[in-house]
Coordinates of C-alpha atoms and ligand atoms in Angstrom, one line a residue:
M1 CA -6.1 -4.5 14.5
G2 CA -7.1 -7.0 11.9
L3 CA -9.1 -7.4 8.7
V4 CA -11.6 -4.7 7.9
H5 CA -14.6 -7.0 8.0
S6 CA -13.7 -8.5 11.3
V7 CA -13.0 -5.1 13.0
F8 CA -15.8 -3.0 11.5
T9 CA -18.7 -5.3 12.4
A10 CA -22.3 -4.1 12.0
D11 CA -22.4 -3.4 15.7
A12 CA -19.2 -1.3 15.6
L13 CA -20.4 0.7 12.6
A14 CA -23.9 1.3 14.2
K15 CA -22.2 3.2 17.0
L16 CA -20.6 5.7 14.6
K17 CA -22.9 8.7 14.4
G18 CA -22.4 11.7 12.2
H19 CA -22.4 13.2 8.7
I20 CA -18.8 13.0 7.8
A21 CA -16.2 10.3 8.1
I22 CA -12.7 9.1 7.0
G23 CA -11.2 5.7 7.3
H24 CA -7.8 4.1 6.7
N25 CA -6.5 0.7 5.9
R26 CA -2.9 0.6 7.0
Y27 CA 0.0 -1.6 6.2
S28 CA 3.1 -0.3 7.9
T29 CA 5.8 1.6 6.0
A30 CA 7.0 4.3 8.5
G31 CA 6.2 3.3 12.1
A32 CA 5.6 -0.1 13.5
S33 CA 2.5 -2.2 13.1
T34 CA 0.9 -1.3 16.4
L35 CA -2.5 -0.1 17.5
E36 CA -1.1 3.3 18.6
N37 CA 0.1 3.8 15.0
A38 CA -3.3 2.9 13.5
Q39 CA -4.8 5.7 11.4
P40 CA -6.8 7.9 11.1
L41 CA -5.0 9.9 13.8
V42 CA -7.1 12.3 15.7
R43 CA -5.7 15.4 17.5
N44 CA -7.0 18.5 19.1
Y45 CA -5.4 21.8 18.2
K46 CA -6.6 25.3 19.1
Q47 CA -9.4 25.2 16.5
G48 CA -10.8 21.8 17.6
P49 CA -10.4 18.2 16.6
L50 CA -8.8 17.1 13.3
A51 CA -8.4 13.6 11.9
L52 CA -6.0 12.5 9.3
G53 CA -5.2 9.3 7.3
H54 CA -2.2 9.1 5.0
N55 CA -1.1 6.8 2.2
G56 CA 2.6 7.1 1.3
N57 CA 5.9 8.0 3.0
L58 CA 7.4 11.3 4.0
V59 CA 11.1 11.4 3.3
N60 CA 12.0 14.3 5.6
A61 CA 9.7 13.3 8.5
V62 CA 12.6 12.4 10.8
Q63 CA 14.3 15.8 10.3
I64 CA 11.0 17.7 10.9
R65 CA 10.3 15.6 13.9
N66 CA 13.7 16.2 15.4
H67 CA 13.3 19.9 14.8
L68 CA 9.8 20.0 16.4
E69 CA 10.9 17.9 19.4
N70 CA 13.8 20.2 20.0
A71 CA 11.3 23.0 20.1
G72 CA 9.2 21.2 22.7
S73 CA 6.6 19.2 20.7
I74 CA 5.5 15.9 22.1
F75 CA 4.8 13.0 19.7
S76 CA 2.6 10.0 20.7
T77 CA 3.3 7.7 17.7
S78 CA 6.3 6.7 15.6
L79 CA 4.4 7.7 12.4
D80 CA 5.7 10.1 9.8
T81 CA 2.0 11.2 9.5
E82 CA 2.1 12.8 12.9
V83 CA 4.5 15.6 11.8
I84 CA 1.7 16.9 9.5
F85 CA -0.5 17.6 12.6
H86 CA 2.3 19.4 14.4
L87 CA 3.0 21.5 11.3
I88 CA -0.7 22.4 11.0
A89 CA -0.9 23.3 14.7
H90 CA 2.4 25.4 14.5
S91 CA 1.3 27.4 11.5
R92 CA 0.6 31.1 12.2
K93 CA -2.2 31.2 9.6
E94 CA -5.8 31.4 10.9
A95 CA -7.8 29.5 8.2
L96 CA -7.4 25.7 8.2
E97 CA -6.7 25.6 4.4
Y98 CA -3.7 27.9 4.8
R99 CA -2.4 26.0 7.8
I100 CA -2.5 22.8 5.8
I101 CA -0.8 24.5 2.9
D102 CA 2.0 25.6 5.2
A103 CA 2.4 22.0 6.4
L104 CA 2.3 20.6 2.9
R105 CA 5.0 23.0 1.7
S106 CA 7.3 21.7 4.5
I107 CA 7.0 18.0 3.9
E108 CA 8.7 16.1 1.1
G109 CA 7.8 12.7 -0.2
A110 CA 4.9 10.6 -1.4
Y111 CA 1.5 11.1 0.0
S112 CA -2.1 11.2 -0.6
F113 CA -4.1 12.0 2.4
V114 CA -7.6 12.5 3.7
C115 CA -8.4 14.8 6.6
M116 CA -11.4 16.2 8.3
D117 CA -12.6 18.6 11.0
K118 CA -16.2 18.6 12.1
N119 CA -17.6 20.1 8.9
T120 CA -14.9 19.7 6.2
L121 CA -13.6 16.8 4.2
I122 CA -10.1 17.5 2.9
G123 CA -7.9 15.7 0.5
A124 CA -4.4 16.4 -0.8
R125 CA -1.9 14.7 -3.2
D126 CA 1.8 15.3 -3.3
A127 CA 3.2 17.4 -6.1
H128 CA 4.9 14.4 -7.8
G129 CA 1.6 12.4 -7.8
F130 CA 3.2 9.2 -6.4
R131 CA 0.0 7.9 -4.8
P132 CA -3.5 8.0 -6.3
L133 CA -6.5 10.0 -5.0
W134 CA -9.9 10.2 -6.5
L135 CA -12.8 12.6 -5.9
G136 CA -16.3 11.2 -6.3
K137 CA -19.9 12.2 -5.5
L138 CA -22.7 10.4 -3.8
G139 CA -25.9 12.4 -3.9
N140 CA -24.9 15.8 -2.4
A141 CA -21.9 14.3 -0.6
Y142 CA -18.3 14.2 -1.8
V143 CA -16.1 11.1 -1.5
L144 CA -12.4 10.8 -1.6
T145 CA -10.7 7.5 -2.2
S146 CA -7.5 5.9 -3.5
E147 CA -9.2 3.7 -6.0
T148 CA -12.3 4.1 -8.0
C149 CA -13.5 0.5 -7.2
A150 CA -14.4 1.9 -3.7
L151 CA -16.7 4.4 -5.4
D152 CA -18.4 1.6 -7.4
V153 CA -19.1 -0.3 -4.2
I154 CA -21.1 2.6 -2.6
E155 CA -22.5 3.6 -6.0
A156 CA -20.8 7.0 -6.0
E157 CA -19.9 8.7 -9.3
P158 CA -16.2 9.3 -10.0
I159 CA -15.6 13.0 -10.8
R160 CA -11.8 13.2 -11.3
E161 CA -8.4 12.5 -9.9
V162 CA -7.1 15.0 -7.4
E163 CA -4.2 16.7 -9.2
P164 CA -0.7 16.4 -8.0
G165 CA 0.0 19.4 -5.8
E166 CA -3.7 20.1 -5.2
L167 CA -5.6 20.5 -1.9
I168 CA -9.3 19.9 -2.0
F169 CA -11.8 21.2 0.6
T170 CA -15.5 20.2 0.6
R171 CA -17.5 21.9 3.4
S172 CA -20.9 20.8 4.7
N173 CA -22.2 24.4 4.3
Y174 CA -21.0 24.8 0.8
R175 CA -22.1 22.7 -2.2
G176 CA -19.0 22.9 -4.4
V177 CA -15.4 21.8 -4.2
E178 CA -12.7 24.3 -3.3
S179 CA -9.4 23.7 -4.9
F180 CA -6.0 25.1 -3.8
R181 CA -2.7 24.5 -5.5
F182 CA 0.1 24.3 -2.9
H183 CA 2.9 23.4 -5.4
K184 CA 3.2 24.5 -9.0
R185 CA 2.6 21.8 -11.6
Q186 CA 5.7 19.6 -12.1
S187 CA 7.0 19.3 -15.7
Q188 CA 7.3 15.5 -14.9
L189 CA 5.4 13.4 -12.4
S190 CA 6.5 10.3 -10.5
Q191 CA 3.3 8.2 -10.4
C192 CA 4.0 4.8 -8.9
I193 CA 4.1 2.2 -11.7
F194 CA 4.0 -0.5 -9.1
E195 CA 0.3 0.4 -8.5
Y196 CA -0.4 -1.1 -12.0
I197 CA 1.9 -4.0 -11.5
Y198 CA 0.6 -5.2 -8.1
L199 CA -1.1 -2.9 -5.7
A200 CA -4.2 -1.5 -7.4
R201 CA -7.3 -3.5 -8.2
P202 CA -7.9 -4.2 -11.9
D203 CA -11.4 -2.8 -11.7
S204 CA -10.0 0.7 -10.8
M205 CA -9.0 3.6 -13.0
M206 CA -5.8 5.2 -12.0
F207 CA -3.4 7.8 -13.3
G208 CA -5.7 8.4 -16.3
Q209 CA -6.0 4.8 -17.5
S210 CA -7.5 1.4 -16.6
V211 CA -5.5 -0.8 -14.3
N212 CA -6.9 -3.9 -16.1
N213 CA -5.8 -2.7 -19.6
T214 CA -2.4 -1.6 -18.4
R215 CA -1.7 -4.8 -16.5
R216 CA -2.9 -6.9 -19.5
E217 CA -0.6 -5.0 -21.8
F218 CA 2.3 -5.8 -19.5
G219 CA 1.5 -9.5 -20.1
R220 CA 1.2 -9.0 -23.9
Q221 CA 4.5 -7.2 -24.0
L222 CA 6.1 -9.9 -21.8
A223 CA 4.9 -12.5 -24.3
R224 CA 6.5 -10.5 -27.2
E225 CA 9.8 -10.2 -25.3
H226 CA 10.0 -13.7 -23.9
P227 CA 8.2 -16.3 -26.0
V228 CA 8.6 -20.0 -25.3
K229 CA 7.0 -23.2 -26.5
A230 CA 4.5 -24.4 -23.9
D231 CA 1.0 -26.0 -23.4
V232 CA -0.6 -23.7 -20.9
V233 CA -0.2 -20.2 -19.3
I234 CA -1.1 -20.1 -15.6
P235 CA -1.1 -17.1 -13.3
V236 CA 0.1 -16.7 -9.7
P237 CA -3.3 -15.8 -8.3
D238 CA -4.7 -13.2 -8.0
S239 CA -2.3 -10.4 -8.7
A240 CA -0.8 -11.9 -11.8
T241 CA -4.1 -13.1 -13.4
I242 CA -4.6 -10.2 -15.7
A243 CA -1.0 -10.1 -16.9
A244 CA -1.2 -13.9 -17.6
L245 CA -4.3 -13.3 -19.6
G246 CA -2.4 -10.8 -21.7
Y247 CA 0.5 -13.3 -22.1
A248 CA -2.0 -16.0 -23.3
E249 CA -3.7 -13.6 -25.7
E250 CA -0.5 -12.5 -27.3
S251 CA 1.1 -16.0 -27.5
G252 CA -2.0 -17.9 -28.5
I253 CA -1.2 -20.5 -25.7
P254 CA -4.3 -21.4 -23.6
F255 CA -4.8 -19.8 -20.3
D256 CA -5.9 -21.8 -17.3
L257 CA -6.0 -21.7 -13.5
G258 CA -3.3 -24.2 -12.3
L259 CA -3.0 -22.9 -8.8
S260 CA -6.0 -22.7 -6.5
R261 CA -5.9 -19.9 -4.0
N262 CA -7.2 -20.0 -0.5
T263 CA -9.1 -16.7 -0.4
F264 CA -8.9 -16.3 3.3
V265 CA -5.1 -15.7 3.2
G266 CA -3.8 -12.2 2.4
R267 CA -0.9 -10.9 0.4
S268 CA 2.4 -12.6 1.3
F269 CA 5.1 -10.0 0.6
M270 CA 3.4 -7.6 3.0
N271 CA 3.7 -10.0 6.0
P272 CA 6.3 -9.0 8.4
T273 CA 8.3 -12.2 9.0
Q274 CA 9.9 -14.7 6.7
D275 CA 8.4 -17.7 8.6
I276 CA 4.9 -16.4 8.3
R277 CA 5.4 -15.5 4.6
E278 CA 6.7 -19.0 3.8
L279 CA 3.8 -20.7 5.7
M280 CA 1.3 -18.5 3.9
V281 CA 2.6 -19.5 0.4
K282 CA 1.9 -23.1 1.4
I283 CA -1.5 -22.5 2.9
K284 CA -2.4 -20.1 0.1
L285 CA -1.8 -22.1 -3.0
N286 CA -2.5 -25.6 -4.1
P287 CA -1.8 -27.2 -7.5
V288 CA -4.8 -28.1 -9.8
R289 CA -3.5 -31.4 -11.0
D290 CA -5.9 -31.7 -14.0
V291 CA -4.5 -28.5 -15.4
L292 CA -0.8 -29.2 -14.7
R293 CA -0.3 -32.9 -15.3
D294 CA 2.2 -33.6 -18.2
K295 CA 2.1 -30.0 -19.3
R296 CA 4.8 -27.5 -20.2
V297 CA 3.7 -24.6 -18.1
I298 CA 4.3 -20.8 -18.4
L299 CA 3.9 -19.5 -14.8
V300 CA 3.3 -15.7 -14.8
D301 CA 3.9 -13.7 -11.7
D302 CA 3.8 -9.9 -11.1
S303 CA 7.2 -9.5 -9.5
I304 CA 10.0 -11.3 -7.6
M305 CA 11.2 -9.7 -4.3
R306 CA 13.3 -12.2 -2.2
G307 CA 12.9 -15.1 -4.6
T308 CA 11.8 -17.5 -1.9
N309 CA 8.1 -17.4 -3.1
S310 CA 9.1 -18.2 -6.7
R311 CA 11.0 -21.2 -5.6
K312 CA 8.1 -22.5 -3.6
L313 CA 5.6 -21.8 -6.4
I314 CA 7.6 -23.7 -8.9
K315 CA 7.9 -26.6 -6.6
I316 CA 4.1 -26.6 -6.1
V317 CA 3.6 -26.5 -9.9
R318 CA 6.0 -29.4 -10.4
Q319 CA 4.2 -31.3 -7.7
G320 CA 1.0 -30.8 -9.7
G321 CA 2.7 -32.8 -12.5
A322 CA 4.1 -30.1 -14.8
T323 CA 7.0 -31.4 -17.0
A324 CA 8.5 -27.9 -17.5
V325 CA 8.0 -24.6 -15.7
H326 CA 8.9 -21.4 -17.5
L327 CA 8.7 -18.4 -15.2
R328 CA 7.7 -15.1 -16.7
I329 CA 7.6 -11.9 -14.6
A330 CA 5.3 -9.0 -15.6
S331 CA 7.7 -6.3 -14.4
P332 CA 11.5 -5.7 -14.5
P333 CA 13.9 -7.1 -11.9
N334 CA 13.2 -5.4 -8.5
K335 CA 16.6 -4.1 -7.5
F336 CA 16.0 -1.1 -5.3
S337 CA 13.9 -0.4 -2.2
C338 CA 11.0 2.0 -2.2
F339 CA 11.0 5.0 0.1
Y340 CA 7.7 6.4 -1.3
G341 CA 5.1 4.3 0.5
V342 CA 5.4 0.7 -0.7
D343 CA 6.8 -1.7 1.9
T344 CA 9.3 -3.5 -0.3
P345 CA 12.2 -5.4 1.4
T346 CA 15.5 -3.8 2.1
R347 CA 17.9 -3.7 -0.9
S348 CA 20.1 -6.5 0.4
E349 CA 17.0 -8.8 0.6
L350 CA 15.9 -8.1 -3.0
I351 CA 17.4 -11.1 -4.9
A352 CA 17.8 -9.1 -8.2
S353 CA 20.0 -6.5 -6.4
S354 CA 22.8 -9.0 -6.1
H355 CA 22.1 -11.9 -8.5
T356 CA 21.9 -12.2 -12.3
I357 CA 18.8 -13.4 -14.0
E358 CA 20.5 -16.8 -14.6
E359 CA 21.3 -17.1 -10.9
I360 CA 17.7 -16.3 -10.0
R361 CA 16.5 -18.9 -12.5
K362 CA 18.7 -21.5 -11.0
Y363 CA 17.7 -20.6 -7.5
S364 CA 14.0 -20.7 -8.3
R365 CA 14.5 -24.0 -10.3
A366 CA 12.6 -22.7 -13.3
D367 CA 13.4 -24.1 -16.7
S368 CA 13.6 -20.6 -18.1
L369 CA 13.1 -17.1 -16.6
G370 CA 12.1 -13.9 -18.4
Y371 CA 11.4 -10.4 -17.0
L372 CA 9.5 -7.6 -18.7
S373 CA 12.0 -4.9 -19.7
I374 CA 11.8 -1.3 -18.3
E375 CA 11.2 -0.1 -21.9
G376 CA 8.3 -2.7 -22.3
L377 CA 6.8 -1.6 -19.0
L378 CA 6.9 2.1 -20.0
N379 CA 5.6 1.4 -23.5
S380 CA 2.5 0.1 -21.9
V381 CA 1.5 3.4 -20.3
E382 CA 0.3 6.5 -22.1
T383 CA 2.6 9.1 -20.5
P384 CA 5.8 7.1 -19.6
Q385 CA 7.7 10.3 -18.5
D386 CA 5.2 10.7 -15.7
F387 CA 6.0 7.4 -13.8
C388 CA 8.4 6.4 -11.1
T389 CA 10.4 3.3 -11.9
T390 CA 12.9 3.6 -9.1
C391 CA 12.5 0.1 -7.8
F392 CA 13.9 -1.1 -11.2
D393 CA 16.4 1.6 -12.1
G394 CA 17.4 3.2 -8.8
K395 CA 16.7 6.7 -10.1
Y396 CA 15.2 8.2 -7.0
P397 CA 13.1 11.3 -8.0
I398 CA 13.2 12.7 -4.4
P399 CA 16.5 12.3 -2.5
F400 CA 16.0 10.5 0.7
V401 CA 17.1 13.0 3.4
E402 CA 19.7 11.6 5.7
E403 CA 19.0 11.8 9.4
S404 CA 22.1 13.9 10.0
S405 CA 20.9 16.7 7.8
Q406 CA 19.4 19.5 9.7
Q407 CA 18.6 21.9 6.9
L408 CA 14.8 22.1 7.1
P409 CA 12.5 23.6 4.6
L410 CA 10.0 24.6 7.4
I411 CA 7.5 27.2 6.3
V412 CA 5.4 28.4 9.2
D413 CA 4.6 31.9 8.1
Ligands
SF4_501 FE1 6.3 2.8 -6.8 FE2 8.7 1.5 -7.1 FE3 8.5 4.2 -7.2 FE4 8.1 3.0 -4.9 S1 10.0 3.0 -6.0 S2 6.9 4.7 -5.8 S3 7.1 1.1 -5.5 S4 7.6 2.7 -8.6

């Protein structure tokens, strides 16, 4: 439990021997934030050990789990991920690839996962393509990762994105990549647009385009939709920096860093309790008075969830001496919860689900408030039909299966 660099010390890494590895950096969506739920999970089935790490959220995991438990399976975590193991073990197929295909055809939802046995590195991406997954190469070794910035760090070459509905096998006794299609190509994908807004790093490529360019275009579009007279554009660091640069470029208003970020504090909306989130905003950001004093400020943020952060940020900017604070949000109002792998608050906690924009402005104490429109968001990506925008429009591309439903699409033959 903890940050990667404090858990995986040089000593800890030196003890790991072998020629194949997977890792996982978890923030909890399904299953509590406990050590037993840490991934990768490792299980033994009749053909030996198997390890698996999963990014996303399975929407029918509860139903599958109930079904398997009724049939005698014993689970040791509260993770949706664990059902994939059981489905692989229950398959009547012999070869691992066909066991996994059986499992993948039974699960519904958003997932990219990496998996391995002693000699095979395996990756898969759900048919809707919600979550990213990249294939790269380092010498003779293949690498799978969510974001291309991880390939850069180890000086691996990006090869391509794993296709939605594709299962990839790379074996230590075979030089190439084997590709299996477990779902036919969808006419329309549901790639998560929130990756561009907040989650992904700007130095990554994702869903066929650069995160940096896309995020910057959100900012430019925001400036076109919500212009205002001001002296300086400042970002909420770090996730809104690129969008604020785009806003400044389009508006011609100078960009500056008016909030200084304590880099030892992590992302605040992912923290489990309100008290900790509020304390973190205070510890995390401090006003840069030289930049803010006597200025009309455009404060750009990537999104508003509960609204409490925005209120505090505006207070900090005013404490720095700003004479006006115009809040600009580089995404549409967040009105609906995500069931596809992003730990957004429940719908009742999302301020935009029950308040008008004017009410949110008053609550945050901004002089004005402007959100990027859904049209503006989609105009900034190359294939707008292939993106999920559920958190803004409530159009869920995969129905969330109710716990009471017992109709299971189990395929074990
Ligand atoms: Fe991404 Fe929002 Fe869709 Fe979830 S609901 S997958 S956060 S766009």
